[in-house]
Coordinates of C-alpha atoms in Angstrom, one line a residue:
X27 CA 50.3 163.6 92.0
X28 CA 48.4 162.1 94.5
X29 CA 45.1 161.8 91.9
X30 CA 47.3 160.3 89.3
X31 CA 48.3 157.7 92.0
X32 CA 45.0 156.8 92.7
X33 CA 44.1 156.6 89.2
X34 CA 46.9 153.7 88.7
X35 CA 44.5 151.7 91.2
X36 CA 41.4 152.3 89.9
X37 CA 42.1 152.4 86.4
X38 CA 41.1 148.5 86.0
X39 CA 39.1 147.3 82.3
X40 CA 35.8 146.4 83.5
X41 CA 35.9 142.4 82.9
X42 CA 32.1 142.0 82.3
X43 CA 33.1 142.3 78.3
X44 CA 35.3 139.2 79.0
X45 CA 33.0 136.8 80.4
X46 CA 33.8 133.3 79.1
X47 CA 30.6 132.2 76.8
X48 CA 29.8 128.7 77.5
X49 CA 27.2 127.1 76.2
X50 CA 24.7 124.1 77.6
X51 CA 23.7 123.3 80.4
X52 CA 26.6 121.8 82.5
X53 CA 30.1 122.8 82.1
X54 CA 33.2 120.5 82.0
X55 CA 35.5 120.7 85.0
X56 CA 38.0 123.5 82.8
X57 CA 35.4 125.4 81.4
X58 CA 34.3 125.6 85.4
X59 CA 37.7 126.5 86.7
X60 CA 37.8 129.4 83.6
X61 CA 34.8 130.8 85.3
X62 CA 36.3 130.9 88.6
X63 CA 39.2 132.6 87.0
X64 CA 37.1 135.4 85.6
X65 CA 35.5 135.9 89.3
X66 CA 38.3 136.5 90.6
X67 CA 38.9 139.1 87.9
X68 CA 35.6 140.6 88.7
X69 CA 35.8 140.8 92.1
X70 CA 38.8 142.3 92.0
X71 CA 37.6 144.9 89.9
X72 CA 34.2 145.3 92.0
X73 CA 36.3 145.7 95.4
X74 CA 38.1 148.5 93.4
X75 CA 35.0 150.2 92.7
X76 CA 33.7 149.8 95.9
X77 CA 37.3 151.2 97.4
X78 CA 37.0 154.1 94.8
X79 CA 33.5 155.5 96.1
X80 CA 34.9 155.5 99.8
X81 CA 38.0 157.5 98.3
X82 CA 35.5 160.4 96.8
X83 CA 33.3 160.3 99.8
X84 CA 36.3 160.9 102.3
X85 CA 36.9 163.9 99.9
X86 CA 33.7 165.5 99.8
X87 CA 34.4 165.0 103.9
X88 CA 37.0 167.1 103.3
X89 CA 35.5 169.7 101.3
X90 CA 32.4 170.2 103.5
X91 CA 35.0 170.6 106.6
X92 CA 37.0 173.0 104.6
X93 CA 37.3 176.2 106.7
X94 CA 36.8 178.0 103.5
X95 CA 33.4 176.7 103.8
X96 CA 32.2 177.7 106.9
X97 CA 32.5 181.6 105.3
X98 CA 29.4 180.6 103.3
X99 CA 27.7 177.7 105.3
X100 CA 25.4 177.6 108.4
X101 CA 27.0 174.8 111.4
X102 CA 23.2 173.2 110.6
X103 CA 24.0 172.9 106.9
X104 CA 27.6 171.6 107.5
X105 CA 26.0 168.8 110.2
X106 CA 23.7 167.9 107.9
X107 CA 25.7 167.2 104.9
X108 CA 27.9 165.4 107.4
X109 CA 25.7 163.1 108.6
X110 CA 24.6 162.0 105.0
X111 CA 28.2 161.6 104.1
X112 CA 28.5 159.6 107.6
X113 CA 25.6 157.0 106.2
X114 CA 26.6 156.4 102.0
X115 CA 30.4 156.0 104.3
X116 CA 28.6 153.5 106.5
X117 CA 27.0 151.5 103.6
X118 CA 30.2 152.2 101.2
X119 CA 32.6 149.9 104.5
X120 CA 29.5 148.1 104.4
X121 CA 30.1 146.7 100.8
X122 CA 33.9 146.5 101.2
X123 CA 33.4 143.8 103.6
X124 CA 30.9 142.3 101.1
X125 CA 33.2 142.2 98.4
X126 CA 36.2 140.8 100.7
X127 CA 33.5 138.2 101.3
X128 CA 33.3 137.8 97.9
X129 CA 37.1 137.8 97.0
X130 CA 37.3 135.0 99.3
X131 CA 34.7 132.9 98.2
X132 CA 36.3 133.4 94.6
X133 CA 39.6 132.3 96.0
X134 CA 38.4 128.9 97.8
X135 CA 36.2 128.1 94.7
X136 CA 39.3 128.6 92.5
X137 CA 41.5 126.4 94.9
X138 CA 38.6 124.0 94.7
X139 CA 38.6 124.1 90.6
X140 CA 42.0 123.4 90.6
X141 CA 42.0 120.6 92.9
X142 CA 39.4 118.8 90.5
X143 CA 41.7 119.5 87.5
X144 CA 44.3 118.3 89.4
X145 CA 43.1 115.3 90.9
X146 CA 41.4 114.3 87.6
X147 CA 44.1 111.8 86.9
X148 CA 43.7 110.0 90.7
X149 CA 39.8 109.6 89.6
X150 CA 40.9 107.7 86.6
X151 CA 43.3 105.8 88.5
X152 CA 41.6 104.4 91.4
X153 CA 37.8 104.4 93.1
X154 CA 36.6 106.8 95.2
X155 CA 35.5 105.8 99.0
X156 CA 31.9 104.0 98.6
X157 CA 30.1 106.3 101.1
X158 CA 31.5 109.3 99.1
X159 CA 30.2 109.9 95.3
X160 CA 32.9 110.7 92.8
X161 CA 32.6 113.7 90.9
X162 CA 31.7 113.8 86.9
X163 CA 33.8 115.2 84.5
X164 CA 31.1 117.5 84.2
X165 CA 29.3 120.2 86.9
X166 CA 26.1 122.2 86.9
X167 CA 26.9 126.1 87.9
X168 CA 23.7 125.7 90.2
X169 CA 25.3 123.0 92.3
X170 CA 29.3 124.2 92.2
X171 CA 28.9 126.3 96.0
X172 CA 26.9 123.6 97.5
X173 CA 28.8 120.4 96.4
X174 CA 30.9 118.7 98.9
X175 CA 34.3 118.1 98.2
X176 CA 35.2 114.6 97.2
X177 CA 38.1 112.6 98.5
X178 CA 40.7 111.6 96.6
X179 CA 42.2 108.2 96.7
X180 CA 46.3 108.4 96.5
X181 CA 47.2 105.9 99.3
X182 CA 51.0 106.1 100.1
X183 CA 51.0 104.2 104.0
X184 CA 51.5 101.3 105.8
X185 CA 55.8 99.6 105.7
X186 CA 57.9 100.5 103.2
X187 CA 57.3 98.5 100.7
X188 CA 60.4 96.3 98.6
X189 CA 61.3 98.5 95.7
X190 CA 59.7 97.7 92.4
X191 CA 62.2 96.4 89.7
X192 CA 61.1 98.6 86.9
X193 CA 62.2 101.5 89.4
X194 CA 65.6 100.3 88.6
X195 CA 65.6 101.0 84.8
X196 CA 66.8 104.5 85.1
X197 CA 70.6 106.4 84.9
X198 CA 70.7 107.0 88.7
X199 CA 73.5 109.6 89.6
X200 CA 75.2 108.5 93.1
X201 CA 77.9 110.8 93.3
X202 CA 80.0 114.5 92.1
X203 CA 83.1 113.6 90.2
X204 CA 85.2 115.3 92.2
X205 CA 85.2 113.0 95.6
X206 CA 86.2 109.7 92.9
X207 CA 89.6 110.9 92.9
X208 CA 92.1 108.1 91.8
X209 CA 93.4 105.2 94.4
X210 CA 90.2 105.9 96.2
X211 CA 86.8 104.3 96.9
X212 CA 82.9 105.6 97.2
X213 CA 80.9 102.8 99.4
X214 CA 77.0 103.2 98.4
X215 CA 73.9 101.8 98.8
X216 CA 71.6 101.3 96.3
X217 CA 68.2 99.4 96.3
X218 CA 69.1 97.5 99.1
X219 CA 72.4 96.3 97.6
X220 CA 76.1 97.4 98.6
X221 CA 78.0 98.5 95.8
X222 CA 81.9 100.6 95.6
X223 CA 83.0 103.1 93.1
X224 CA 86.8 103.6 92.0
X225 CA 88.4 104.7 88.9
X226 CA 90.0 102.2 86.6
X227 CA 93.5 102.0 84.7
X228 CA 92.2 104.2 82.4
X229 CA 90.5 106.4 84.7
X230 CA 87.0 105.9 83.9
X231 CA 84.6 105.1 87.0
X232 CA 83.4 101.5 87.7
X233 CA 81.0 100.0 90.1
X234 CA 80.9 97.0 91.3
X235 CA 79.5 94.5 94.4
X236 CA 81.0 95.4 97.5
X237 CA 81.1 92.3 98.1
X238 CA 84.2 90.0 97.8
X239 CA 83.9 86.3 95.8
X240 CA 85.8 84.6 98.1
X241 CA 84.4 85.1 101.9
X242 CA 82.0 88.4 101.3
X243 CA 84.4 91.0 103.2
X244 CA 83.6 94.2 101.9
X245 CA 85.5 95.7 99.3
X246 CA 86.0 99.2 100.3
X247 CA 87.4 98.6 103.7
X248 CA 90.7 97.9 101.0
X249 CA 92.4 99.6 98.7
X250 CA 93.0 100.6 95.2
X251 CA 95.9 99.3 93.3
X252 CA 96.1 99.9 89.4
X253 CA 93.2 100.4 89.0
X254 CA 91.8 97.3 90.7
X255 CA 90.2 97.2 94.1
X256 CA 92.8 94.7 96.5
X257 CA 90.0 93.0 99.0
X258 CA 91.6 93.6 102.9
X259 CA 91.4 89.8 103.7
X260 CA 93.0 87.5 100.9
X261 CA 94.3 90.1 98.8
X262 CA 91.6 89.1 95.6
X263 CA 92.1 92.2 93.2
X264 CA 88.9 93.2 91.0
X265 CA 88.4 95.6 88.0
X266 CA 86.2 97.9 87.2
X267 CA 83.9 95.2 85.5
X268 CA 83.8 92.9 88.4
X269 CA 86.9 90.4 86.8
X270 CA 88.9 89.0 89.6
X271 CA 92.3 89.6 87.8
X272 CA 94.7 88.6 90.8
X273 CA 94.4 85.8 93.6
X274 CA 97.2 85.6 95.6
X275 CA 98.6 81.9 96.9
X276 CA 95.7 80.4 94.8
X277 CA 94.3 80.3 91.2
X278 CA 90.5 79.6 90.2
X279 CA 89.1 80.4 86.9
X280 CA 86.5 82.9 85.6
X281 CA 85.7 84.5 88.9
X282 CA 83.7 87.3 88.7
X283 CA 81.1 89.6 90.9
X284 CA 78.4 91.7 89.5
X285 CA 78.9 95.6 88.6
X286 CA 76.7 97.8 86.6
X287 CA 77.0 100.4 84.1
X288 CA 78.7 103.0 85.3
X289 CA 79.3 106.1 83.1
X290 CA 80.6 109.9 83.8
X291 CA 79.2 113.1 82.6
X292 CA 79.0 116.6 83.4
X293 CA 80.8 116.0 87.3
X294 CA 78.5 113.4 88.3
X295 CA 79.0 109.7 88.4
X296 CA 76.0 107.7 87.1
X297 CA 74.9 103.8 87.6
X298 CA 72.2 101.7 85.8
X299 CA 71.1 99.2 88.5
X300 CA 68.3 97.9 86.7
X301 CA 68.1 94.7 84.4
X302 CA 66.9 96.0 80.9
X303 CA 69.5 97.0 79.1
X304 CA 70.3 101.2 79.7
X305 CA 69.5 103.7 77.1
X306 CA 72.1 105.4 75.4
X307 CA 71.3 108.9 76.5
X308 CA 71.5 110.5 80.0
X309 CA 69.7 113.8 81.3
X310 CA 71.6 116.6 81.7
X311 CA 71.7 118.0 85.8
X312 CA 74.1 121.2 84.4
X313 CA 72.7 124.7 86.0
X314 CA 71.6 127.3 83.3
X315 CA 73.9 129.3 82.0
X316 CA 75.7 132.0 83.6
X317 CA 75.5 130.1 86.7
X318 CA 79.3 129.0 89.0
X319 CA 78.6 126.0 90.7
X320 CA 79.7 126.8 94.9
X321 CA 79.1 123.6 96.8
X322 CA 78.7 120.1 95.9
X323 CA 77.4 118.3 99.5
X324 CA 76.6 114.5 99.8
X325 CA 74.7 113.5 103.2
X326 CA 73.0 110.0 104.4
X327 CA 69.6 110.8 105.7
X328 CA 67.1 108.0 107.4
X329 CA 63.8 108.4 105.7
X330 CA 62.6 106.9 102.0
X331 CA 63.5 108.7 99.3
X332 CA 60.0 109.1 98.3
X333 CA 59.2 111.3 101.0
X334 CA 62.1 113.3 100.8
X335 CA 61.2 113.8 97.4
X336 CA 57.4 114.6 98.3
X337 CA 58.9 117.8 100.7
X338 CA 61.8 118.8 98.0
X339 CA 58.4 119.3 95.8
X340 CA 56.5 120.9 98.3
X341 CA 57.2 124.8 98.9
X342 CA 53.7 125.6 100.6
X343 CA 55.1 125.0 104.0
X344 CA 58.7 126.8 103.8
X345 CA 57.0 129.9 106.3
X346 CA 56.0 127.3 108.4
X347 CA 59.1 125.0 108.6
X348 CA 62.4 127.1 107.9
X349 CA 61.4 129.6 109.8
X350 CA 65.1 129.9 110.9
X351 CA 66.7 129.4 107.7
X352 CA 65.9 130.7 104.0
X353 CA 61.8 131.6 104.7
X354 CA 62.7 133.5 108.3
X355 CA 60.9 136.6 107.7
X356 CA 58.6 135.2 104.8
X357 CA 54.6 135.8 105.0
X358 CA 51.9 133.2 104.8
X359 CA 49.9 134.2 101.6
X360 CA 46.3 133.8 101.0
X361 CA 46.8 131.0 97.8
X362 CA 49.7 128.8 97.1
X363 CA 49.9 127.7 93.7
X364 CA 51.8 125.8 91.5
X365 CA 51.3 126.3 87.9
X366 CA 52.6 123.4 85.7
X367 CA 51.3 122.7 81.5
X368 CA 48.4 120.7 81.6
X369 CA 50.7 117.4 81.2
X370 CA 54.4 118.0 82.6
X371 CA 56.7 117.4 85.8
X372 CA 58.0 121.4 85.7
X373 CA 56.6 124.7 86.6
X374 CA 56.3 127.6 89.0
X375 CA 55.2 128.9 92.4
X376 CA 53.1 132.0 92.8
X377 CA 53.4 133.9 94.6
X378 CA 57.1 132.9 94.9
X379 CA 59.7 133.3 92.7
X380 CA 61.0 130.2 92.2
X381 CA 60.9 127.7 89.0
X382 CA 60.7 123.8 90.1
X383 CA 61.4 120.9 88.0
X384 CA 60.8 117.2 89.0
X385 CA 63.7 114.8 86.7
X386 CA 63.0 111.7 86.8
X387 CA 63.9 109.0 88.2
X388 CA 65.0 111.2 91.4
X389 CA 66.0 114.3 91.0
X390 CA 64.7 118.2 91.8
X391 CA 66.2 121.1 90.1
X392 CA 64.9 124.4 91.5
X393 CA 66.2 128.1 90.3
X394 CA 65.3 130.7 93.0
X395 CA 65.4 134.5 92.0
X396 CA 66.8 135.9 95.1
X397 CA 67.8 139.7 95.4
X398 CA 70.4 138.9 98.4
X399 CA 70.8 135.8 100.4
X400 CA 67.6 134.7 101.9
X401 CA 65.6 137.0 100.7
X402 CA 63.1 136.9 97.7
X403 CA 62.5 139.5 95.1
X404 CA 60.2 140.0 92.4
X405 CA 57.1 138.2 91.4
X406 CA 58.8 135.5 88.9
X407 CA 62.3 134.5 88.4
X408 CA 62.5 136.6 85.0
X409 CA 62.1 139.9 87.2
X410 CA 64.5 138.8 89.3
X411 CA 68.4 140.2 88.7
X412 CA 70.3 137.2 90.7
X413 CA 69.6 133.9 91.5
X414 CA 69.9 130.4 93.0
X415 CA 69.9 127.1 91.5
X416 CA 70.1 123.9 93.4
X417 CA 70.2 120.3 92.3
X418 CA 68.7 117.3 94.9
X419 CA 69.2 113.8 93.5
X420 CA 67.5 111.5 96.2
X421 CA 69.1 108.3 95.8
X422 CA 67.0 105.2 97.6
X423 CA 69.7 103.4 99.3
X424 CA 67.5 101.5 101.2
X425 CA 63.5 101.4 102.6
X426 CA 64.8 103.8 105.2
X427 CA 68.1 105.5 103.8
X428 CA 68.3 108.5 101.3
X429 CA 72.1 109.0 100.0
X430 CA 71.2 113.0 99.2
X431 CA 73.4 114.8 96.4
X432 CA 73.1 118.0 96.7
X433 CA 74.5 120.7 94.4
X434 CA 74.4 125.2 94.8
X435 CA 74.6 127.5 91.9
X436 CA 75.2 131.4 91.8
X437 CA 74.9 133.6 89.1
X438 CA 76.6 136.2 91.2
X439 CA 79.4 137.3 93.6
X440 CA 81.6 134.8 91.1
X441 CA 84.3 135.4 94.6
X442 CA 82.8 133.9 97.4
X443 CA 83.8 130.0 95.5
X444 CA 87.3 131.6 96.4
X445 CA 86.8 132.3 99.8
X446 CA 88.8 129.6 101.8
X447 CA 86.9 127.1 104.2
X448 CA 83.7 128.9 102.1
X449 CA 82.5 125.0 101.5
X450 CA 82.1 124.4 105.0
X451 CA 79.6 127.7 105.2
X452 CA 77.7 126.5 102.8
X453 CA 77.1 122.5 103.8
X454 CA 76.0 123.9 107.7
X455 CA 73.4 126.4 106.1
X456 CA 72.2 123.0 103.5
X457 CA 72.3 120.7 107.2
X458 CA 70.5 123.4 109.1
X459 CA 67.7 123.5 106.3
X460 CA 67.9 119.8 106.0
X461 CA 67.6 119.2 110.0
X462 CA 63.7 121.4 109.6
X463 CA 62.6 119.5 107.0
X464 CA 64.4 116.2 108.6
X465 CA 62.2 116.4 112.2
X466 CA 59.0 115.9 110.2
X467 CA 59.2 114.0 107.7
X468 CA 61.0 111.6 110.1
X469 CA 58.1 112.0 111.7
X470 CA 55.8 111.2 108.9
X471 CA 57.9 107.6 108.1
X472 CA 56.8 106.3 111.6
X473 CA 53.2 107.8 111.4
X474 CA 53.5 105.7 107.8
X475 CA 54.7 102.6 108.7
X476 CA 52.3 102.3 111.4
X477 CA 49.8 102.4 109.1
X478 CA 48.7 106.6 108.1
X479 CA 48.1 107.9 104.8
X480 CA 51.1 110.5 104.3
X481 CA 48.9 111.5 100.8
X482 CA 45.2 111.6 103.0
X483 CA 44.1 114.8 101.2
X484 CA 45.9 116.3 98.4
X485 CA 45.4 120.2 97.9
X486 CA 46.1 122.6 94.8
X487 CA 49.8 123.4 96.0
X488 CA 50.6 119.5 96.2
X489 CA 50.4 119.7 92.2
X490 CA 54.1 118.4 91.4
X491 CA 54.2 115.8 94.7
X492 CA 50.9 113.6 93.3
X493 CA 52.6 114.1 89.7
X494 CA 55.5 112.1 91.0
X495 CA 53.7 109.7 92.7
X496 CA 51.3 109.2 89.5
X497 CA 54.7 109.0 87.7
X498 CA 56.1 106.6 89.9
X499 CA 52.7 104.2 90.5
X500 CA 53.0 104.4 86.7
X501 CA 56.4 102.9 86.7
X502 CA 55.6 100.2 89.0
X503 CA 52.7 99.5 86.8
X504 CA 54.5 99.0 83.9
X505 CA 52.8 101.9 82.0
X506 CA 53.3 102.7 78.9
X507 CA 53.8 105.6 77.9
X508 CA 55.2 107.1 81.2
X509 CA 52.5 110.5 82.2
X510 CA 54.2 113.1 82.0
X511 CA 56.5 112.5 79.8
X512 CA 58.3 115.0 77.3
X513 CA 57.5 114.7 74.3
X514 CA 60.7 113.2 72.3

C-alpha cells in the first residue's frame, strides 16, 4: 500500500519530450512565458526525482539496520555501508534544496512573464519613465534572468478628478426593486447630481431631479401622491417624467425638471444619466441558476467608486485584510493568479476557488465554491458542491461617495431566507467585511489626493484591476471599440 502510494507521487511523464520548439533567435513575450510554463513543469518533475532517490536511500537505511542483517554482517561492514548511505543522503538534501532553488526561480520568472503579457497593453498606451528602457515585444533567452524589470506607467493619483461625460452613457443600476415600494421615495446621488426614485400611476419606476422648479427644496423630503411626487414647500406635484402636473394657488405653463430613463428589470431599478441616447438592451445581474437570492443590502461608503472597484477585483490580499471575516484561517500561497482569455473582463483565481467577473460600467459578480460558510473547498468552482454568488454595483455618487448595492446568493440551505431577522445577520457579516476593506482604501483616497500613485506597480494578480482601468481610460478616451469587449 504504502509503495503504491508513493508511486502516485513519483509517477510524473518526464516533460523533456514536451519542450516547446521555438525557433530563431529571440522569442516574443508568449512564446517566453510558454517556456517558463514548461520550467515549472520540469522542475516539478526534477524535485520529484530528486525526492524519489532520498525515499530509496532511506530504505536501503532500513535494510542495512535490519536486525535480520546483523545474523550475516560484521558491525564494520554495517558502519561502513552506513556511512556511504550517510554521504549520497547528504548530496541527495543537497540537491533538494537545489531544485527548491530552482522551483522558485521558475515561479518569479513565471510571475515576471505574466506581468509583461499583462502589462503589454499599458506599454502601448503610454511611455515608459525616460531613465528606464521599455521592454520589446520581443526577448533574447540569454538576457531573460538578468533583465531588470521595467515600470509600468498606469497613473491613477492626485484629486479626484470631475467625472468624464462618456462615463455616463451606460444603464447604471441604483437600486433592488423591492425598497421602491409604492407611495415611497429613493433619494440618490449620481455623478454629482441629486436625483429621487418613485413609482408612477401605473407603477413603473421614474427618476427625476430632486430638485423642485419653483425654489429648489428637495423633493424627497415630501411625499407621493398618485403617483406624483407633492414638493414639502408649495405643494408643486411632478410625475415620473419631470411634468409639473399640479401647482397649487398658482398656474404657469410647461414647467418641467429634468429625469432620466429609468427602466426595471430582474429586481433592480436602472437609470441612464448620460446624454446619448440609451441602448435598447440591459445586462443581466441574475445569479446562475439554482441559486435563492438571501440578502439584498444597500450602504453609502466615502471613497470613489473606482477604488472600491479596484479592491472588489483584487482577491490577493483577502489573508491579509479579512483576517477576521471570510479568509480567517486562510494561508498565504506562494503565487496568486488570475487567469482571464487573452482579451476579456472575466476569469479565475488559483489557487482559490472563486470565478470573478468585471460588468461594465460598475459592477462585480463573483461565484465562490464554498464547502460551509467561510470556508473554501476544492481547487475550482466546478469541484466544489455549494456555493456563493454575490453581486457589487459601485455606483459613483460623487468624487468621494460610493452608493454600494450589494446582492448574496446560495445554492444551498434553501431555509435560512426563512429564518426571521436572518437579513439582519447577513448585512453585519457584509459591514464587518466592508469596514476591513473600508480602513484602507480610505486610506489610499487621502494618500491619492495628496498626490500618490494608488496603481505605482502593477503585479500578475492585479490582472482584472488594470483591465478596468484600461477599460475605463478607454471610455474617457472615446475609444472605439471598447477593449475588452464581448464579442456581439
Amino acid at each position: 500500500d504504502k509503495k503504491s502510494l508513493w508511486g502516485t507521487l513519483f509517477d510524473v511523464e518526464d516533460p523533456r519530450s514536451k519542450a516547446p520548439q521555438c525557433k530563431g533567435r529571440f522569442l516574443d513575450v508568449y512564446q517566453a512565458l510558454e517556456l517558463a510554463r514548461y520550467d515549472i513543469q520540469y522542475c516539478d518533475w526534477r524535485a520529484r526525482q530528486d525526492l524519489r532517490t532520498i525515499v530509496l536511500l532511506h530504505g536501503k537505511v532500513v535494510e542495512v539496520l535490519n536486525p535480520l542483517a546483523r545474523e550475516y554482517k560484521s558491525i564494520g561492514t554495517m558502519k561502513k555501508e552506513l556511512a556511504e548511505l550517510q554521504v549520497e543522503l547528504a548530496q541527495a538534501h543537497k540537491q533538494v534544496h537545489i531544485s527548491e532553488a530552482r522551483v522558485s526561480a521558475a515561479l518569479d520568472k513565471l510571475a515576471y512573464m505574466e506581468e509583461l503579457v499583462n502589462g503589454k497593453l499599458l506599454e502601448d498606451r503610454t511611455k515608459m519613465e525616460s531613465s528606464i528602457a521599455a521592454p520589446s515585444s520581443s526577448m533574447s533567452t540569454q538576457s531573460l534572468d538578468t533583465m531588470k524589470r521595467p515600470r509600468k506607467s498606469l497613473d491613477v493619483s492626485g484629486p479626484v478628478q470631475t467625472y468624464h461625460p462618456r462615463l455616463k452613457n451606460f444603464w447604471y443600476p441604483v437600486a433592488f426593486s423591492t425598497d421602491l415600494k409604492d407611495e415611497t421615495m429613493i433619494p440618490i446621488d449620481c455623478f454629482e447630481e441629486p436625483w429621487v426614485l418613485f413609482r408612477g400611476k401605473d407603477g413603473n419606476p421614474g427618476c427625476i431631479q430632486n430638485t423642485c422648479a419653483h425654489r429648489a427644496c428637495p423633493l424627497h423630503l415630501g411625499s407621493v401622491n398618485e403617483g406624483r411626487i407633492q414638493c414639502p414647500y408649495h405643494g408643486w406635484e411632478y410625475t415620473t417624467d419631470g411634468k409639473c402636473e399640479k401647482m397649487p394657488s398658482t398656474r404657469l405653463l410647461n414647467v418641467k425638471i429634468k429625469s432620466l430613463p429609468c427602466l426595471e428589470q430582474e429586481g433592480m431599478i436602472w437609470i441612464w444619466p448620460g446624454d446619448d441616447p440609451p441602448t435598447t438592451t440591459l445586462p443581466s445581474l441574475q445569479p446562475p441558476s439554482g441559486f435563492v437570492i438571501h440578502a439584498e443590502i444597500v450602504m453609502e461608503l466615502p471613497v470613489e467608486h473606482g477604488l472600491l472597484l479596484d479592491n472588489l477585483l483584487d482577491l490577493a490580499h483577502a489573508p491579509f485584510t479579512h483576517t477576521s471575516t471570510f479568509a480567517k484561517g486562510w494561508t498565504v500561497p506562494s503565487l496568486v493568479k488570475f487567469l482571464t482569455p487573452a482579451s476579456g473582463l472575466q476569469g479565475y483565481w488559483d489557487p482559490y476557488p472563486i470565478d470573478m467577473e468585471f460588468q461594465p460600467p460598475c459592477m462585480v459578480l463573483s461565484t465562490i465554491g464554498i464547502s460551509k460558510p467561510g470556508k473554501l473547498e476544492g481547487q475550482s468552482t466546478k469541484e466544489c458542491e455549494t456555493h456563493l454568488h454575490q453581486l457589487h454595483v459601485c455606483l459613483p455618487s460623487s468624487r468621494n461617495k460610493t452608493r454600494l448595492l450589494y446582492r448574496m446568493s446560495l445554492d444551498f440551505a434553501p431555509l435560512l431566507k426563512h429564518i426571521p431577522f436572518m437579513h439582519y445577520l447577513w448585512r453585519h457579516f457584509a459591514e464587518q467585511v466592508l469596514n476591513e476593506d473600508l480602513r484602507l482604501v480610505i486610506g489610499q483616497q487621502e494618500r491619492m489626493i495628496n498626490g500618490a500613485n494608488v496603481w505605482n506597480w502593477p503585479v500578475a494578480y492585479d490582472k482584472l484591476g488594470v483591465r478596468y482601468r484600461l477599460w475605463r481610460d478607454a471610455v474617457e478616451r472615446g475609444s472605439k471599440p471598447l477593449p475588452f469587449s464581448k464579442p456581439m
